[in-house]
PDB file of C-alpha atoms in Angstrom:
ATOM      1  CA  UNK K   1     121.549  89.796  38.670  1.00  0.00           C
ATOM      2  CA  UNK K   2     124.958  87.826  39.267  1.00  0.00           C
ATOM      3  CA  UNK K   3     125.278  84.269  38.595  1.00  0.00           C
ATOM      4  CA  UNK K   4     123.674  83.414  41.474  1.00  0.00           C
ATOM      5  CA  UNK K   5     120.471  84.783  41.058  1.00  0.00           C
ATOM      6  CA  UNK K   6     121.260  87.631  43.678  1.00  0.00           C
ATOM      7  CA  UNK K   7     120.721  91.477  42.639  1.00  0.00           C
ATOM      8  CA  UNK K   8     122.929  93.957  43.974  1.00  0.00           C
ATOM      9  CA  UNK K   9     122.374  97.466  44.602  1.00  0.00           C
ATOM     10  CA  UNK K  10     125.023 100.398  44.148  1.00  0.00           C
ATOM     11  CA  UNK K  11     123.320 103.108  45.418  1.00  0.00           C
ATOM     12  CA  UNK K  12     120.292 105.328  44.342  1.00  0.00           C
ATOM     13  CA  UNK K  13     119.842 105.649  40.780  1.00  0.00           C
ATOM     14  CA  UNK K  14     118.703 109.045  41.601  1.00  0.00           C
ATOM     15  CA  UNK K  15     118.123 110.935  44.534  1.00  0.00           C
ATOM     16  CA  UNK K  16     113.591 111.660  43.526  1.00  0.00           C
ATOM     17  CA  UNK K  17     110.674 109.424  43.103  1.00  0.00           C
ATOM     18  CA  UNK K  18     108.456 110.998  40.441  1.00  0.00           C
ATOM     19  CA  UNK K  19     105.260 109.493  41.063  1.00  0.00           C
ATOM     20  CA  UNK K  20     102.946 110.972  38.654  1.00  0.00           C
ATOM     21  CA  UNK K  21     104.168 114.181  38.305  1.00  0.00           C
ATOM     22  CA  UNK K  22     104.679 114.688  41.964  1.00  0.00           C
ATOM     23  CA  UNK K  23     108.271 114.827  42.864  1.00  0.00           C
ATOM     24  CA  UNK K  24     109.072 113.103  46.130  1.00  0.00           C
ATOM     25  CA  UNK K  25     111.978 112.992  48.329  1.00  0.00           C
ATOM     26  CA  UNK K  26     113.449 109.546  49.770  1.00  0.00           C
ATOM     27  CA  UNK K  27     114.955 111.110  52.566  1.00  0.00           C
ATOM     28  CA  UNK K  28     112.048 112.555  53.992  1.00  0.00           C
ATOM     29  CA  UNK K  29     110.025 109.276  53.521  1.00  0.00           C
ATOM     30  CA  UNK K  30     113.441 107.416  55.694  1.00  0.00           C
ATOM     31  CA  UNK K  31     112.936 110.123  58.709  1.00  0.00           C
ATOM     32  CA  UNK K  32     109.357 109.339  58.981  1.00  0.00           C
ATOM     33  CA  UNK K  33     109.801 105.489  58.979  1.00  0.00           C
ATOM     34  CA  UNK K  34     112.741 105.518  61.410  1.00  0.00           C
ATOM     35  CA  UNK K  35     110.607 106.798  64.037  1.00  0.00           C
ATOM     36  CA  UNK K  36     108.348 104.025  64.309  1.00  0.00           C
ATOM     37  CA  UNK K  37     109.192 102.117  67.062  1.00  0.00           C
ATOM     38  CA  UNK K  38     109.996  98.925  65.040  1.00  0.00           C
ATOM     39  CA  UNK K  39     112.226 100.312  62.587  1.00  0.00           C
ATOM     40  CA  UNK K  40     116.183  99.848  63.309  1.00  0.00           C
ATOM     41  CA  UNK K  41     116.784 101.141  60.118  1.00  0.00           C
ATOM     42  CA  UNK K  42     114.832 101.952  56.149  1.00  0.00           C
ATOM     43  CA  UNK K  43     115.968 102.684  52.923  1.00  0.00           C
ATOM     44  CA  UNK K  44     113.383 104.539  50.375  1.00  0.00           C
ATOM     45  CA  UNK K  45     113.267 103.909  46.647  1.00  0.00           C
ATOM     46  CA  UNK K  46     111.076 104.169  43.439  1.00  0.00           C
ATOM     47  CA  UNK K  47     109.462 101.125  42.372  1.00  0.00           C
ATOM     48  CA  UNK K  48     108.006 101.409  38.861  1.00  0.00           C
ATOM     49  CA  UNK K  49     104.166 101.614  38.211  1.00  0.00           C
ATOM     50  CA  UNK K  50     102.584 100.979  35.197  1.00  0.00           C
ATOM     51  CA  UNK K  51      99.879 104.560  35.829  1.00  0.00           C
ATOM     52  CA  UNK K  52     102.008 106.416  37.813  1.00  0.00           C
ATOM     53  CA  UNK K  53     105.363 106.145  36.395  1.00  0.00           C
ATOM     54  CA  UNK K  54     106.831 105.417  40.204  1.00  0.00           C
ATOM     55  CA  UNK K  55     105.939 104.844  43.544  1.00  0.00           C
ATOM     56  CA  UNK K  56     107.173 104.544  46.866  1.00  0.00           C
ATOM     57  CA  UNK K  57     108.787 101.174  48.015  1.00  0.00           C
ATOM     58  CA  UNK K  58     110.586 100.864  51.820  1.00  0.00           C
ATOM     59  CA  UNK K  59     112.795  98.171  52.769  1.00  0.00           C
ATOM     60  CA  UNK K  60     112.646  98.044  56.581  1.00  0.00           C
ATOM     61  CA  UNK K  61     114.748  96.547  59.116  1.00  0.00           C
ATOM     62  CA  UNK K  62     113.109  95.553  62.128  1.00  0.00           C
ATOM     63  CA  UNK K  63     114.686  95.423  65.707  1.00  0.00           C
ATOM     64  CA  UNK K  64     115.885  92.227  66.557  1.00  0.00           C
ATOM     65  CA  UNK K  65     112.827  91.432  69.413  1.00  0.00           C
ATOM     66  CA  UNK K  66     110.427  92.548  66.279  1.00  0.00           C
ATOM     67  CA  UNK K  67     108.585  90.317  63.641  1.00  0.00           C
ATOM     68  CA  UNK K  68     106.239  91.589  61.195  1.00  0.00           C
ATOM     69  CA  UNK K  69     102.086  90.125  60.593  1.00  0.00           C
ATOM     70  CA  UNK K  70      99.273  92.210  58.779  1.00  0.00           C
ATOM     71  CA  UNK K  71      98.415  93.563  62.185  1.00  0.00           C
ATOM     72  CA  UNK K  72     101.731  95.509  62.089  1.00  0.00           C
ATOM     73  CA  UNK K  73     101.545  96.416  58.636  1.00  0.00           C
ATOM     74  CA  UNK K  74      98.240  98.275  60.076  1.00  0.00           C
ATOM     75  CA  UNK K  75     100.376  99.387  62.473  1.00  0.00           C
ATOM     76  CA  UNK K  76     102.962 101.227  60.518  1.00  0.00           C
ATOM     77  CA  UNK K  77     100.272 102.427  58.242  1.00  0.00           C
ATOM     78  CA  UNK K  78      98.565 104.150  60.947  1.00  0.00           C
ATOM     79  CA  UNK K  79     101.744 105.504  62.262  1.00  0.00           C
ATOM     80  CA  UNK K  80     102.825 107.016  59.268  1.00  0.00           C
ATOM     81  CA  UNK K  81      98.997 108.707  58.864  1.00  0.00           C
ATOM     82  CA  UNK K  82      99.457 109.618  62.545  1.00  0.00           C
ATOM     83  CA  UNK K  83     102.591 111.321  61.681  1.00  0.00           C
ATOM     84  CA  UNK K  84     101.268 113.637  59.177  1.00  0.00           C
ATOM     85  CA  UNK K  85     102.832 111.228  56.842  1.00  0.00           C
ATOM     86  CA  UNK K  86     101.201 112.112  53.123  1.00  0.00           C
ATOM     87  CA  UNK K  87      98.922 109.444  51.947  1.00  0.00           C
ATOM     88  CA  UNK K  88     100.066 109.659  48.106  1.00  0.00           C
ATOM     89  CA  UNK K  89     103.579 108.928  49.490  1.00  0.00           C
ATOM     90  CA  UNK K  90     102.255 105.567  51.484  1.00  0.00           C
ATOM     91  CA  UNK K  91     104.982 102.286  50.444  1.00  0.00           C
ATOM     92  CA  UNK K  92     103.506 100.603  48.034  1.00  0.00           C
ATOM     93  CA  UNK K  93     106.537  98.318  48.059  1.00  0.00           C
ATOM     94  CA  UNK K  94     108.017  96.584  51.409  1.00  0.00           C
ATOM     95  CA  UNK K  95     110.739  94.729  52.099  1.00  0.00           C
ATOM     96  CA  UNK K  96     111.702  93.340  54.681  1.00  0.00           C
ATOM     97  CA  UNK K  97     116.033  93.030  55.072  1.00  0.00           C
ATOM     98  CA  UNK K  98     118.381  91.775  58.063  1.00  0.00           C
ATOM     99  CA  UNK K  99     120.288  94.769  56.875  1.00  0.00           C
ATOM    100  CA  UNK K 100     121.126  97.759  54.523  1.00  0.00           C
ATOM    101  CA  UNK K 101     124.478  97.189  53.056  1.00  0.00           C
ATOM    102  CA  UNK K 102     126.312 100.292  53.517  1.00  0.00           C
ATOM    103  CA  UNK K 103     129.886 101.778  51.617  1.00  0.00           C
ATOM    104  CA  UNK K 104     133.059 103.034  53.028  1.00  0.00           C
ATOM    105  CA  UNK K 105     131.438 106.065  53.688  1.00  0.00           C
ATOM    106  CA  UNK K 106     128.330 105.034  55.315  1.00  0.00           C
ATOM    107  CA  UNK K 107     125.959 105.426  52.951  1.00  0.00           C
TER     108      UNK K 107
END
């Protein structure tokens, strides 16, 4: 945190989520949740968990005409099921950004 409370990120700390064991791949969780509709843009990470050692977290950016309620949250959900999307690997952490800061390079 900087002296103004705010927390900045670098980049991945590493490039796997190991939730329990099972080794999962933030990548393929970003393809899946930038083809729902909503989704301008996504960013996977780990999130820590006190059983499984990680699990999945997803900040989102939604389209500008887009606003997020539980009923969308649904919505996602069953678009990620719908999408052969693996239940284990199901965010257990949103949030919601304006936008993904990105380097030089574009990542």
């Amino acid at each position: 945190l900087d002296e103004n409370g705010y927390l900045c990120l670098s980049g991945r700390y590493k490039e796997i989520i190991n939730r329990a064991g099972e080794k999962i791949s933030p990548l393929e969780i970003e393809n899946v949740c930038r083809q729902w509709a909503p989704v301008l843009d996504c960013l996977a990470f780990s999130c820590s968990h006190i059983q499984l050692g990680e699990t999945v977290g997803v900040a989102l950016v939604l389209r500008e005409s887009e606003t997020i309620s539980p009923e969308r949250l649904a919505d996602l959900q069953d678009f990620l099921i719908s999408s052969g999307f693996n239940p284990k690997w199901m965010p257990q952490c949103l949030v919601f950004m304006r936008n993904i800061p990105r380097g030089s390079t574009g990542k």
